[in-house]
Amino acid sequence: MEIYSPEQQVTLPLYQSKGVEVFFKRDDMIHPFISGNKWRKLKYNLHKANYLQKDTLVTFGGAWSNHLLATSCAGATYHFRTIGFVRGEAINNPLLDMCRLFGMQLIFVSREDYRNKQNLFQQLENLAPCYFIDEGGAGIEATRGCKEIIAELHNAYDHIFCAAGTGTTAAGLALGITDKQLHTQLHVIPVLKNGGFIAEEMKILDAPMELVQLHIDYHFGGYAKSNPILLEFVKDFVQATGIMIEPTYSGKALFALHDLIQKDFFPAKSKILFVHTGGLTGLLGQLEKFNKVQ
Ligand SMILES: *Cc1c(COP(=O)(O)O)cnc(C)c1O
């Protein structure tokens, strides 16, 4: 699949008043269903599954997982069967319906059973040649794909921003920056509470941490939590730029960037890249929240 992810400068009064330049790496434009970093993370997993002659991809996620949808669509595209273990009691929503439409078989499992993913996987592996893809696509193959974000860049940046759930994307970016010997600082915004663990996860994936700065105070209460300030921020940005973001990942990371620009964290003339990691289908479960703001 050819990657289409332009590097787009965005001008807003805030950026102009502080004299900084902000570009967006539009990974949200790669594909409507295999969105953003989920494509980056799947790419080398698909190569490996193919190489190992596995015909079934088995993966895991919550009921609104962008990764489940990405895997279901990638399976249909590259001719793998797909099976998704969904955490929690059986429910229905538009995202899961789209997974089914792409041919994914969904199996709902209790939170307790979900913890032992290897066990769930092995039960299927006895039946067919299956390939294990961790929740969110996390793992070493995934960092390889994310590294390519850096290799594609046309400009040099002083700072790069991204959201983190598992830290896999951030680890890939850090590896890419070192590979290219760039003088770029990587700013990582965990979207979960107590996000310090992201540094440990990144180290496990061999990420060089000297160039990484973690900003752990932009989680807004925890994963998928938000408040009217964040929702208002997302709404204002979307309306001012025409670029869709969502409150679970990109909204929090971009809020962090704007807050730091406001606080003069960056000297004038700084060149900053925001990696838009996509995942906009997750918005389908959250749109009502916006109607309650204002
Ligand atoms: C899954 C996801 C992330 C988290 O990426 P990690 O590699 O797990 O840190 C970030 N942004 C979006 C939009 C996502 O869907």
PDB file of C-alpha atoms and ligand atoms in Angstrom:
ATOM      1  CA  MET A   1       0.000   0.000   0.000  1.00  0.00           C
ATOM      2  CA  GLU A   2       1.315   3.382  -0.923  1.00  0.00           C
ATOM      3  CA  ILE A   3       1.473   5.773   2.025  1.00  0.00           C
ATOM      4  CA  TYR A   4      -0.138   9.170   1.642  1.00  0.00           C
ATOM      5  CA  SER A   5       0.669  11.260   4.708  1.00  0.00           C
ATOM      6  CA  PRO A   6       1.459  14.891   3.870  1.00  0.00           C
ATOM      7  CA  GLU A   7       3.408  17.216   6.108  1.00  0.00           C
ATOM      8  CA  GLN A   8       1.165  20.233   6.387  1.00  0.00           C
ATOM      9  CA  GLN A   9       1.852  23.589   7.981  1.00  0.00           C
ATOM     10  CA  VAL A  10      -1.005  24.957  10.059  1.00  0.00           C
ATOM     11  CA  THR A  11      -1.195  28.620  10.918  1.00  0.00           C
ATOM     12  CA  LEU A  12      -3.147  29.728  13.955  1.00  0.00           C
ATOM     13  CA  PRO A  13      -3.027  33.075  15.785  1.00  0.00           C
ATOM     14  CA  LEU A  14      -1.392  31.332  18.785  1.00  0.00           C
ATOM     15  CA  TYR A  15       1.502  30.033  16.676  1.00  0.00           C
ATOM     16  CA  GLN A  16       1.955  33.403  14.984  1.00  0.00           C
ATOM     17  CA  SER A  17       1.893  35.383  18.211  1.00  0.00           C
ATOM     18  CA  LYS A  18       4.609  33.152  19.715  1.00  0.00           C
ATOM     19  CA  GLY A  19       6.634  33.021  16.499  1.00  0.00           C
ATOM     20  CA  VAL A  20       6.648  29.222  16.226  1.00  0.00           C
ATOM     21  CA  GLU A  21       5.996  27.114  13.137  1.00  0.00           C
ATOM     22  CA  VAL A  22       3.775  24.072  13.530  1.00  0.00           C
ATOM     23  CA  PHE A  23       3.411  21.299  10.977  1.00  0.00           C
ATOM     24  CA  PHE A  24       1.141  18.266  11.082  1.00  0.00           C
ATOM     25  CA  LYS A  25       2.205  14.837   9.834  1.00  0.00           C
ATOM     26  CA  ARG A  26      -1.159  13.731   8.508  1.00  0.00           C
ATOM     27  CA  ASP A  27      -1.054  10.030   9.299  1.00  0.00           C
ATOM     28  CA  ASP A  28      -4.816  10.322   9.752  1.00  0.00           C
ATOM     29  CA  MET A  29      -4.980  10.524   5.947  1.00  0.00           C
ATOM     30  CA  ILE A  30      -3.238   7.205   5.303  1.00  0.00           C
ATOM     31  CA  HIS A  31      -6.484   5.227   5.209  1.00  0.00           C
ATOM     32  CA  PRO A  32     -10.029   5.737   6.529  1.00  0.00           C
ATOM     33  CA  PHE A  33     -10.099   2.412   8.418  1.00  0.00           C
ATOM     34  CA  ILE A  34      -6.455   1.351   8.776  1.00  0.00           C
ATOM     35  CA  SER A  35      -5.835   4.678  10.358  1.00  0.00           C
ATOM     36  CA  GLY A  36      -2.653   6.448  11.259  1.00  0.00           C
ATOM     37  CA  ASN A  37      -0.300   4.674  13.544  1.00  0.00           C
ATOM     38  CA  LYS A  38      -2.370   1.495  13.346  1.00  0.00           C
ATOM     39  CA  TRP A  39      -1.228   1.027   9.750  1.00  0.00           C
ATOM     40  CA  ARG A  40       2.358   1.814  10.757  1.00  0.00           C
ATOM     41  CA  LYS A  41       2.119  -0.792  13.496  1.00  0.00           C
ATOM     42  CA  LEU A  42       0.486  -3.472  11.360  1.00  0.00           C
ATOM     43  CA  LYS A  43       2.745  -3.206   8.324  1.00  0.00           C
ATOM     44  CA  TYR A  44       5.650  -5.413   9.418  1.00  0.00           C
ATOM     45  CA  ASN A  45       3.342  -7.708  11.349  1.00  0.00           C
ATOM     46  CA  LEU A  46       1.563  -8.447   8.062  1.00  0.00           C
ATOM     47  CA  HIS A  47       4.906  -9.055   6.356  1.00  0.00           C
ATOM     48  CA  LYS A  48       5.877 -11.468   9.099  1.00  0.00           C
ATOM     49  CA  ALA A  49       2.536 -13.289   9.101  1.00  0.00           C
ATOM     50  CA  ASN A  50       2.884 -13.717   5.358  1.00  0.00           C
ATOM     51  CA  TYR A  51       6.463 -14.940   5.665  1.00  0.00           C
ATOM     52  CA  LEU A  52       5.438 -17.444   8.349  1.00  0.00           C
ATOM     53  CA  GLN A  53       2.538 -18.554   6.125  1.00  0.00           C
ATOM     54  CA  LYS A  54      -0.096 -17.833   8.738  1.00  0.00           C
ATOM     55  CA  ASP A  55      -3.512 -17.313   7.220  1.00  0.00           C
ATOM     56  CA  THR A  56      -5.295 -15.937  10.284  1.00  0.00           C
ATOM     57  CA  LEU A  57      -4.573 -12.787  12.261  1.00  0.00           C
ATOM     58  CA  VAL A  58      -5.636 -12.946  15.900  1.00  0.00           C
ATOM     59  CA  THR A  59      -5.763  -9.767  17.897  1.00  0.00           C
ATOM     60  CA  PHE A  60      -7.295  -8.037  20.914  1.00  0.00           C
ATOM     61  CA  GLY A  61      -8.985  -4.808  21.904  1.00  0.00           C
ATOM     62  CA  GLY A  62     -11.726  -2.945  23.695  1.00  0.00           C
ATOM     63  CA  ALA A  63     -15.129  -2.362  22.135  1.00  0.00           C
ATOM     64  CA  TRP A  64     -13.983   0.963  20.591  1.00  0.00           C
ATOM     65  CA  SER A  65     -10.521  -0.166  19.548  1.00  0.00           C
ATOM     66  CA  ASN A  66      -9.150   1.576  16.434  1.00  0.00           C
ATOM     67  CA  HIS A  67      -6.750  -1.322  16.192  1.00  0.00           C
ATOM     68  CA  LEU A  68      -9.492  -3.960  15.876  1.00  0.00           C
ATOM     69  CA  LEU A  69     -11.041  -2.073  12.990  1.00  0.00           C
ATOM     70  CA  ALA A  70      -7.633  -1.525  11.345  1.00  0.00           C
ATOM     71  CA  THR A  71      -6.823  -5.228  11.615  1.00  0.00           C
ATOM     72  CA  SER A  72     -10.191  -6.277  10.195  1.00  0.00           C
ATOM     73  CA  CYS A  73      -9.726  -4.025   7.161  1.00  0.00           C
ATOM     74  CA  ALA A  74      -6.053  -4.972   6.693  1.00  0.00           C
ATOM     75  CA  GLY A  75      -7.117  -8.631   6.790  1.00  0.00           C
ATOM     76  CA  ALA A  76      -9.682  -8.082   4.066  1.00  0.00           C
ATOM     77  CA  THR A  77      -7.151  -6.104   2.004  1.00  0.00           C
ATOM     78  CA  TYR A  78      -4.314  -8.611   2.253  1.00  0.00           C
ATOM     79  CA  HIS A  79      -6.375 -11.809   2.387  1.00  0.00           C
ATOM     80  CA  PHE A  80      -6.016 -12.933   5.954  1.00  0.00           C
ATOM     81  CA  ARG A  81      -8.842 -14.262   8.086  1.00  0.00           C
ATOM     82  CA  THR A  82      -9.197 -12.123  11.186  1.00  0.00           C
ATOM     83  CA  ILE A  83     -10.339 -12.950  14.689  1.00  0.00           C
ATOM     84  CA  GLY A  84     -10.700 -10.257  17.340  1.00  0.00           C
ATOM     85  CA  PHE A  85     -11.024 -10.898  21.058  1.00  0.00           C
ATOM     86  CA  VAL A  86     -13.102  -8.084  22.522  1.00  0.00           C
ATOM     87  CA  ARG A  87     -12.722  -7.212  26.194  1.00  0.00           C
ATOM     88  CA  GLY A  88     -15.912  -7.269  28.277  1.00  0.00           C
ATOM     89  CA  GLU A  89     -19.491  -8.360  27.861  1.00  0.00           C
ATOM     90  CA  ALA A  90     -21.026  -8.754  24.404  1.00  0.00           C
ATOM     91  CA  ILE A  91     -22.233  -5.405  23.090  1.00  0.00           C
ATOM     92  CA  ASN A  92     -22.823  -3.821  19.726  1.00  0.00           C
ATOM     93  CA  ASN A  93     -21.644  -0.521  18.319  1.00  0.00           C
ATOM     94  CA  PRO A  94     -20.877   0.934  14.872  1.00  0.00           C
ATOM     95  CA  LEU A  95     -17.156   0.195  15.165  1.00  0.00           C
ATOM     96  CA  LEU A  96     -17.722  -3.495  15.917  1.00  0.00           C
ATOM     97  CA  ASP A  97     -20.292  -3.659  13.127  1.00  0.00           C
ATOM     98  CA  MET A  98     -17.663  -2.337  10.713  1.00  0.00           C
ATOM     99  CA  CYS A  99     -15.201  -4.971  11.950  1.00  0.00           C
ATOM    100  CA  ARG A 100     -17.784  -7.657  11.155  1.00  0.00           C
ATOM    101  CA  LEU A 101     -18.452  -6.077   7.779  1.00  0.00           C
ATOM    102  CA  PHE A 102     -14.751  -6.496   6.965  1.00  0.00           C
ATOM    103  CA  GLY A 103     -15.133 -10.154   7.900  1.00  0.00           C
ATOM    104  CA  MET A 104     -13.639 -10.195  11.365  1.00  0.00           C
ATOM    105  CA  GLN A 105     -14.935 -12.843  13.729  1.00  0.00           C
ATOM    106  CA  LEU A 106     -15.476 -11.252  17.130  1.00  0.00           C
ATOM    107  CA  ILE A 107     -15.205 -13.190  20.371  1.00  0.00           C
ATOM    108  CA  PHE A 108     -16.216 -11.408  23.575  1.00  0.00           C
ATOM    109  CA  VAL A 109     -14.283 -12.444  26.652  1.00  0.00           C
ATOM    110  CA  SER A 110     -14.508 -11.446  30.304  1.00  0.00           C
ATOM    111  CA  ARG A 111     -11.962  -8.974  31.622  1.00  0.00           C
ATOM    112  CA  GLU A 112     -10.438 -11.812  33.586  1.00  0.00           C
ATOM    113  CA  ASP A 113      -9.939 -14.130  30.592  1.00  0.00           C
ATOM    114  CA  TYR A 114      -8.748 -11.172  28.511  1.00  0.00           C
ATOM    115  CA  ARG A 115      -5.733 -10.771  30.787  1.00  0.00           C
ATOM    116  CA  ASN A 116      -4.261 -14.042  29.554  1.00  0.00           C
ATOM    117  CA  LYS A 117      -4.022 -13.245  25.852  1.00  0.00           C
ATOM    118  CA  GLN A 118      -1.524 -16.001  25.110  1.00  0.00           C
ATOM    119  CA  ASN A 119      -3.935 -18.547  26.512  1.00  0.00           C
ATOM    120  CA  LEU A 120      -6.774 -17.275  24.308  1.00  0.00           C
ATOM    121  CA  PHE A 121      -4.440 -17.310  21.317  1.00  0.00           C
ATOM    122  CA  GLN A 122      -3.206 -20.848  21.912  1.00  0.00           C
ATOM    123  CA  GLN A 123      -6.723 -22.235  21.902  1.00  0.00           C
ATOM    124  CA  LEU A 124      -7.157 -20.938  18.342  1.00  0.00           C
ATOM    125  CA  GLU A 125      -3.655 -21.802  17.242  1.00  0.00           C
ATOM    126  CA  ASN A 126      -4.502 -25.453  17.776  1.00  0.00           C
ATOM    127  CA  LEU A 127      -7.170 -25.095  15.093  1.00  0.00           C
ATOM    128  CA  ALA A 128      -5.420 -23.060  12.357  1.00  0.00           C
ATOM    129  CA  PRO A 129      -2.093 -21.350  11.529  1.00  0.00           C
ATOM    130  CA  CYS A 130      -2.620 -18.126  13.487  1.00  0.00           C
ATOM    131  CA  TYR A 131      -0.487 -15.032  13.906  1.00  0.00           C
ATOM    132  CA  PHE A 132      -0.597 -13.185  17.250  1.00  0.00           C
ATOM    133  CA  ILE A 133      -0.876  -9.399  17.198  1.00  0.00           C
ATOM    134  CA  ASP A 134      -0.936  -7.768  20.611  1.00  0.00           C
ATOM    135  CA  GLU A 135      -3.513  -5.227  21.754  1.00  0.00           C
ATOM    136  CA  GLY A 136      -3.057  -1.963  19.868  1.00  0.00           C
ATOM    137  CA  GLY A 137      -0.538  -3.716  17.594  1.00  0.00           C
ATOM    138  CA  ALA A 138       2.218  -3.168  20.179  1.00  0.00           C
ATOM    139  CA  GLY A 139       5.625  -4.804  19.764  1.00  0.00           C
ATOM    140  CA  ILE A 140       8.969  -4.691  17.996  1.00  0.00           C
ATOM    141  CA  GLU A 141       7.580  -5.100  14.438  1.00  0.00           C
ATOM    142  CA  ALA A 142       5.353  -2.132  15.158  1.00  0.00           C
ATOM    143  CA  THR A 143       8.268   0.153  16.064  1.00  0.00           C
ATOM    144  CA  ARG A 144       9.857  -0.665  12.693  1.00  0.00           C
ATOM    145  CA  GLY A 145       6.803   0.674  10.915  1.00  0.00           C
ATOM    146  CA  CYS A 146       6.624   3.791  13.097  1.00  0.00           C
ATOM    147  CA  LYS A 147      10.295   4.575  12.441  1.00  0.00           C
ATOM    148  CA  GLU A 148       9.343   5.176   8.827  1.00  0.00           C
ATOM    149  CA  ILE A 149       7.382   8.270   9.849  1.00  0.00           C
ATOM    150  CA  ILE A 150      10.727   9.984  10.486  1.00  0.00           C
ATOM    151  CA  ALA A 151      12.305   8.693   7.278  1.00  0.00           C
ATOM    152  CA  GLU A 152       9.469  10.275   5.271  1.00  0.00           C
ATOM    153  CA  LEU A 153       9.880  13.803   6.644  1.00  0.00           C
ATOM    154  CA  HIS A 154      10.829  16.629   4.295  1.00  0.00           C
ATOM    155  CA  ASN A 155      11.644  19.260   6.922  1.00  0.00           C
ATOM    156  CA  ALA A 156      13.943  19.223   9.943  1.00  0.00           C
ATOM    157  CA  TYR A 157      12.239  19.881  13.276  1.00  0.00           C
ATOM    158  CA  ASP A 158      13.373  21.065  16.679  1.00  0.00           C
ATOM    159  CA  HIS A 159      10.490  19.273  18.369  1.00  0.00           C
ATOM    160  CA  ILE A 160       8.142  16.405  17.536  1.00  0.00           C
ATOM    161  CA  PHE A 161       4.935  15.699  19.486  1.00  0.00           C
ATOM    162  CA  CYS A 162       2.915  12.516  19.740  1.00  0.00           C
ATOM    163  CA  ALA A 163       0.278  10.854  21.936  1.00  0.00           C
ATOM    164  CA  ALA A 164       1.076   7.575  23.693  1.00  0.00           C
ATOM    165  CA  GLY A 165      -1.096   4.648  24.731  1.00  0.00           C
ATOM    166  CA  THR A 166       1.475   1.857  24.839  1.00  0.00           C
ATOM    167  CA  GLY A 167       4.477   3.995  23.797  1.00  0.00           C
ATOM    168  CA  THR A 168       5.154   1.885  20.691  1.00  0.00           C
ATOM    169  CA  THR A 169       4.679   4.753  18.260  1.00  0.00           C
ATOM    170  CA  ALA A 170       6.830   7.016  20.426  1.00  0.00           C
ATOM    171  CA  ALA A 171       9.550   4.343  20.605  1.00  0.00           C
ATOM    172  CA  GLY A 172       9.578   4.066  16.808  1.00  0.00           C
ATOM    173  CA  LEU A 173       9.832   7.837  16.429  1.00  0.00           C
ATOM    174  CA  ALA A 174      12.739   7.994  18.903  1.00  0.00           C
ATOM    175  CA  LEU A 175      14.546   5.214  17.044  1.00  0.00           C
ATOM    176  CA  GLY A 176      13.952   6.998  13.751  1.00  0.00           C
ATOM    177  CA  ILE A 177      15.314  10.282  15.080  1.00  0.00           C
ATOM    178  CA  THR A 178      18.515   8.604  16.296  1.00  0.00           C
ATOM    179  CA  ASP A 179      18.898   6.652  13.063  1.00  0.00           C
ATOM    180  CA  LYS A 180      18.819   9.857  11.047  1.00  0.00           C
ATOM    181  CA  GLN A 181      21.041  11.652  13.604  1.00  0.00           C
ATOM    182  CA  LEU A 182      18.555  14.485  13.866  1.00  0.00           C
ATOM    183  CA  HIS A 183      18.737  17.172  16.515  1.00  0.00           C
ATOM    184  CA  THR A 184      15.136  16.763  17.464  1.00  0.00           C
ATOM    185  CA  GLN A 185      13.505  16.481  20.843  1.00  0.00           C
ATOM    186  CA  LEU A 186      10.591  14.049  21.087  1.00  0.00           C
ATOM    187  CA  HIS A 187       7.687  15.045  23.340  1.00  0.00           C
ATOM    188  CA  VAL A 188       5.434  12.198  24.391  1.00  0.00           C
ATOM    189  CA  ILE A 189       2.005  12.697  25.955  1.00  0.00           C
ATOM    190  CA  PRO A 190       0.637   9.627  27.757  1.00  0.00           C
ATOM    191  CA  VAL A 191      -3.161   9.529  27.554  1.00  0.00           C
ATOM    192  CA  LEU A 192      -3.422   7.349  30.660  1.00  0.00           C
ATOM    193  CA  LYS A 193      -3.048   8.352  34.278  1.00  0.00           C
ATOM    194  CA  ASN A 194       0.383   7.778  35.897  1.00  0.00           C
ATOM    195  CA  GLY A 195       1.947   7.806  32.435  1.00  0.00           C
ATOM    196  CA  GLY A 196       5.507   7.433  33.741  1.00  0.00           C
ATOM    197  CA  PHE A 197       5.314   3.747  32.789  1.00  0.00           C
ATOM    198  CA  ILE A 198       5.519   4.782  29.130  1.00  0.00           C
ATOM    199  CA  ALA A 199       9.252   5.448  29.610  1.00  0.00           C
ATOM    200  CA  GLU A 200       9.740   1.859  30.790  1.00  0.00           C
ATOM    201  CA  GLU A 201       7.738   0.516  27.843  1.00  0.00           C
ATOM    202  CA  MET A 202       9.811   2.591  25.435  1.00  0.00           C
ATOM    203  CA  LYS A 203      13.060   1.314  26.957  1.00  0.00           C
ATOM    204  CA  ILE A 204      11.894  -2.290  26.484  1.00  0.00           C
ATOM    205  CA  LEU A 205      11.511  -1.433  22.774  1.00  0.00           C
ATOM    206  CA  ASP A 206      15.125  -0.118  22.761  1.00  0.00           C
ATOM    207  CA  ALA A 207      14.152   3.521  22.376  1.00  0.00           C
ATOM    208  CA  PRO A 208      16.941   6.003  23.085  1.00  0.00           C
ATOM    209  CA  MET A 209      15.519   8.081  25.952  1.00  0.00           C
ATOM    210  CA  GLU A 210      17.994  11.025  26.020  1.00  0.00           C
ATOM    211  CA  LEU A 211      15.995  12.830  23.362  1.00  0.00           C
ATOM    212  CA  VAL A 212      12.611  12.054  24.928  1.00  0.00           C
ATOM    213  CA  GLN A 213      10.580  14.251  27.203  1.00  0.00           C
ATOM    214  CA  LEU A 214       7.434  12.798  28.803  1.00  0.00           C
ATOM    215  CA  HIS A 215       4.589  15.166  29.726  1.00  0.00           C
ATOM    216  CA  ILE A 216       2.442  13.138  32.102  1.00  0.00           C
ATOM    217  CA  ASP A 217      -0.050  15.780  33.251  1.00  0.00           C
ATOM    218  CA  TYR A 218      -2.294  15.907  30.203  1.00  0.00           C
ATOM    219  CA  HIS A 219      -4.329  12.720  30.734  1.00  0.00           C
ATOM    220  CA  PHE A 220      -7.555  14.525  31.782  1.00  0.00           C
ATOM    221  CA  GLY A 221      -8.396  11.877  34.378  1.00  0.00           C
ATOM    222  CA  GLY A 222      -7.311   8.763  32.495  1.00  0.00           C
ATOM    223  CA  TYR A 223      -7.827   6.736  29.354  1.00  0.00           C
ATOM    224  CA  ALA A 224     -10.830   7.924  27.296  1.00  0.00           C
ATOM    225  CA  LYS A 225     -11.692  10.428  30.041  1.00  0.00           C
ATOM    226  CA  SER A 226     -12.306  14.028  29.088  1.00  0.00           C
ATOM    227  CA  ASN A 227     -13.754  17.230  30.475  1.00  0.00           C
ATOM    228  CA  PRO A 228     -15.471  20.297  28.989  1.00  0.00           C
ATOM    229  CA  ILE A 229     -12.122  22.123  28.638  1.00  0.00           C
ATOM    230  CA  LEU A 230     -10.685  19.358  26.458  1.00  0.00           C
ATOM    231  CA  LEU A 231     -13.878  18.961  24.428  1.00  0.00           C
ATOM    232  CA  GLU A 232     -14.039  22.715  23.874  1.00  0.00           C
ATOM    233  CA  PHE A 233     -10.400  22.699  22.791  1.00  0.00           C
ATOM    234  CA  VAL A 234     -11.005  19.889  20.292  1.00  0.00           C
ATOM    235  CA  LYS A 235     -14.068  21.641  18.902  1.00  0.00           C
ATOM    236  CA  ASP A 236     -12.264  24.983  18.510  1.00  0.00           C
ATOM    237  CA  PHE A 237      -9.307  23.377  16.766  1.00  0.00           C
ATOM    238  CA  VAL A 238     -11.471  21.361  14.384  1.00  0.00           C
ATOM    239  CA  GLN A 239     -13.478  24.466  13.495  1.00  0.00           C
ATOM    240  CA  ALA A 240     -10.405  26.655  13.045  1.00  0.00           C
ATOM    241  CA  THR A 241      -8.477  24.251  10.791  1.00  0.00           C
ATOM    242  CA  GLY A 242     -10.777  21.650   9.215  1.00  0.00           C
ATOM    243  CA  ILE A 243      -8.494  18.981  10.640  1.00  0.00           C
ATOM    244  CA  MET A 244     -10.457  16.401  12.627  1.00  0.00           C
ATOM    245  CA  ILE A 245      -8.968  15.321  15.939  1.00  0.00           C
ATOM    246  CA  GLU A 246     -10.493  13.328  18.795  1.00  0.00           C
ATOM    247  CA  PRO A 247     -10.344  13.667  22.586  1.00  0.00           C
ATOM    248  CA  THR A 248      -8.816  10.255  23.417  1.00  0.00           C
ATOM    249  CA  TYR A 249      -5.377  10.660  21.807  1.00  0.00           C
ATOM    250  CA  SER A 250      -4.668  13.520  19.409  1.00  0.00           C
ATOM    251  CA  GLY A 251      -6.800  15.994  21.391  1.00  0.00           C
ATOM    252  CA  LYS A 252      -4.782  15.454  24.566  1.00  0.00           C
ATOM    253  CA  ALA A 253      -1.419  15.597  22.807  1.00  0.00           C
ATOM    254  CA  LEU A 254      -2.366  18.745  20.907  1.00  0.00           C
ATOM    255  CA  PHE A 255      -3.725  20.335  24.073  1.00  0.00           C
ATOM    256  CA  ALA A 256      -0.302  19.716  25.638  1.00  0.00           C
ATOM    257  CA  LEU A 257       1.442  21.336  22.662  1.00  0.00           C
ATOM    258  CA  HIS A 258      -0.777  24.421  22.791  1.00  0.00           C
ATOM    259  CA  ASP A 259      -0.420  24.718  26.561  1.00  0.00           C
ATOM    260  CA  LEU A 260       3.381  24.587  26.295  1.00  0.00           C
ATOM    261  CA  ILE A 261       3.444  27.113  23.439  1.00  0.00           C
ATOM    262  CA  GLN A 262       1.273  29.397  25.559  1.00  0.00           C
ATOM    263  CA  LYS A 263       3.703  29.042  28.476  1.00  0.00           C
ATOM    264  CA  ASP A 264       6.672  30.029  26.233  1.00  0.00           C
ATOM    265  CA  PHE A 265       8.229  26.582  26.508  1.00  0.00           C
ATOM    266  CA  PHE A 266       9.611  26.963  22.968  1.00  0.00           C
ATOM    267  CA  PRO A 267      11.834  29.840  21.832  1.00  0.00           C
ATOM    268  CA  ALA A 268      10.622  31.894  18.858  1.00  0.00           C
ATOM    269  CA  LYS A 269      11.442  30.362  15.455  1.00  0.00           C
ATOM    270  CA  SER A 270      11.087  26.827  16.833  1.00  0.00           C
ATOM    271  CA  LYS A 271       9.897  24.365  14.232  1.00  0.00           C
ATOM    272  CA  ILE A 272       7.496  21.801  15.632  1.00  0.00           C
ATOM    273  CA  LEU A 273       5.899  18.682  14.130  1.00  0.00           C
ATOM    274  CA  PHE A 274       2.694  17.212  15.523  1.00  0.00           C
ATOM    275  CA  VAL A 275       2.182  13.589  14.503  1.00  0.00           C
ATOM    276  CA  HIS A 276      -1.542  13.146  13.879  1.00  0.00           C
ATOM    277  CA  THR A 277      -1.913   9.472  14.729  1.00  0.00           C
ATOM    278  CA  GLY A 278      -5.421   9.208  13.246  1.00  0.00           C
ATOM    279  CA  GLY A 279      -7.953   6.985  14.972  1.00  0.00           C
ATOM    280  CA  LEU A 280     -10.938   9.124  14.080  1.00  0.00           C
ATOM    281  CA  THR A 281     -13.407   6.232  13.979  1.00  0.00           C
ATOM    282  CA  GLY A 282     -13.156   6.168  17.779  1.00  0.00           C
ATOM    283  CA  LEU A 283     -15.042   9.457  17.646  1.00  0.00           C
ATOM    284  CA  LEU A 284     -18.195   7.601  16.665  1.00  0.00           C
ATOM    285  CA  GLY A 285     -18.684   6.633  20.293  1.00  0.00           C
ATOM    286  CA  GLN A 286     -18.039  10.104  21.647  1.00  0.00           C
ATOM    287  CA  LEU A 287     -19.900  12.554  19.444  1.00  0.00           C
ATOM    288  CA  GLU A 288     -22.723  13.047  21.923  1.00  0.00           C
ATOM    289  CA  LYS A 289     -20.289  14.471  24.450  1.00  0.00           C
ATOM    290  CA  PHE A 290     -19.752  17.442  22.147  1.00  0.00           C
ATOM    291  CA  ASN A 291     -23.412  18.325  22.136  1.00  0.00           C
ATOM    292  CA  LYS A 292     -23.261  18.818  25.882  1.00  0.00           C
ATOM    293  CA  VAL A 293     -20.521  21.445  25.622  1.00  0.00           C
ATOM    294  CA  GLN A 294     -21.801  25.045  25.457  1.00  0.00           C
TER     295      GLN A 294
HETATM  296  C1  LIG B   1      -3.669   3.587  19.275  1.00  0.00           C
HETATM  297  C2  LIG B   1      -3.480   5.044  19.149  1.00  0.00           C
HETATM  298  C3  LIG B   1      -2.405   5.724  19.780  1.00  0.00           C
HETATM  299  C4  LIG B   1      -1.462   5.028  20.738  1.00  0.00           C
HETATM  300  O1  LIG B   1      -0.298   4.561  20.140  1.00  0.00           O
HETATM  301  P1  LIG B   1       0.765   3.743  20.958  1.00  0.00           P
HETATM  302  O2  LIG B   1       1.715   3.284  19.935  1.00  0.00           O
HETATM  303  O3  LIG B   1       0.037   2.601  21.607  1.00  0.00           O
HETATM  304  O4  LIG B   1       1.353   4.615  21.984  1.00  0.00           O
HETATM  305  C5  LIG B   1      -2.251   7.079  19.539  1.00  0.00           C
HETATM  306  N1  LIG B   1      -3.128   7.765  18.753  1.00  0.00           N
HETATM  307  C6  LIG B   1      -4.172   7.151  18.168  1.00  0.00           C
HETATM  308  C7  LIG B   1      -5.097   7.964  17.367  1.00  0.00           C
HETATM  309  C8  LIG B   1      -4.392   5.788  18.342  1.00  0.00           C
HETATM  310  O5  LIG B   1      -5.454   5.199  17.757  1.00  0.00           O
END
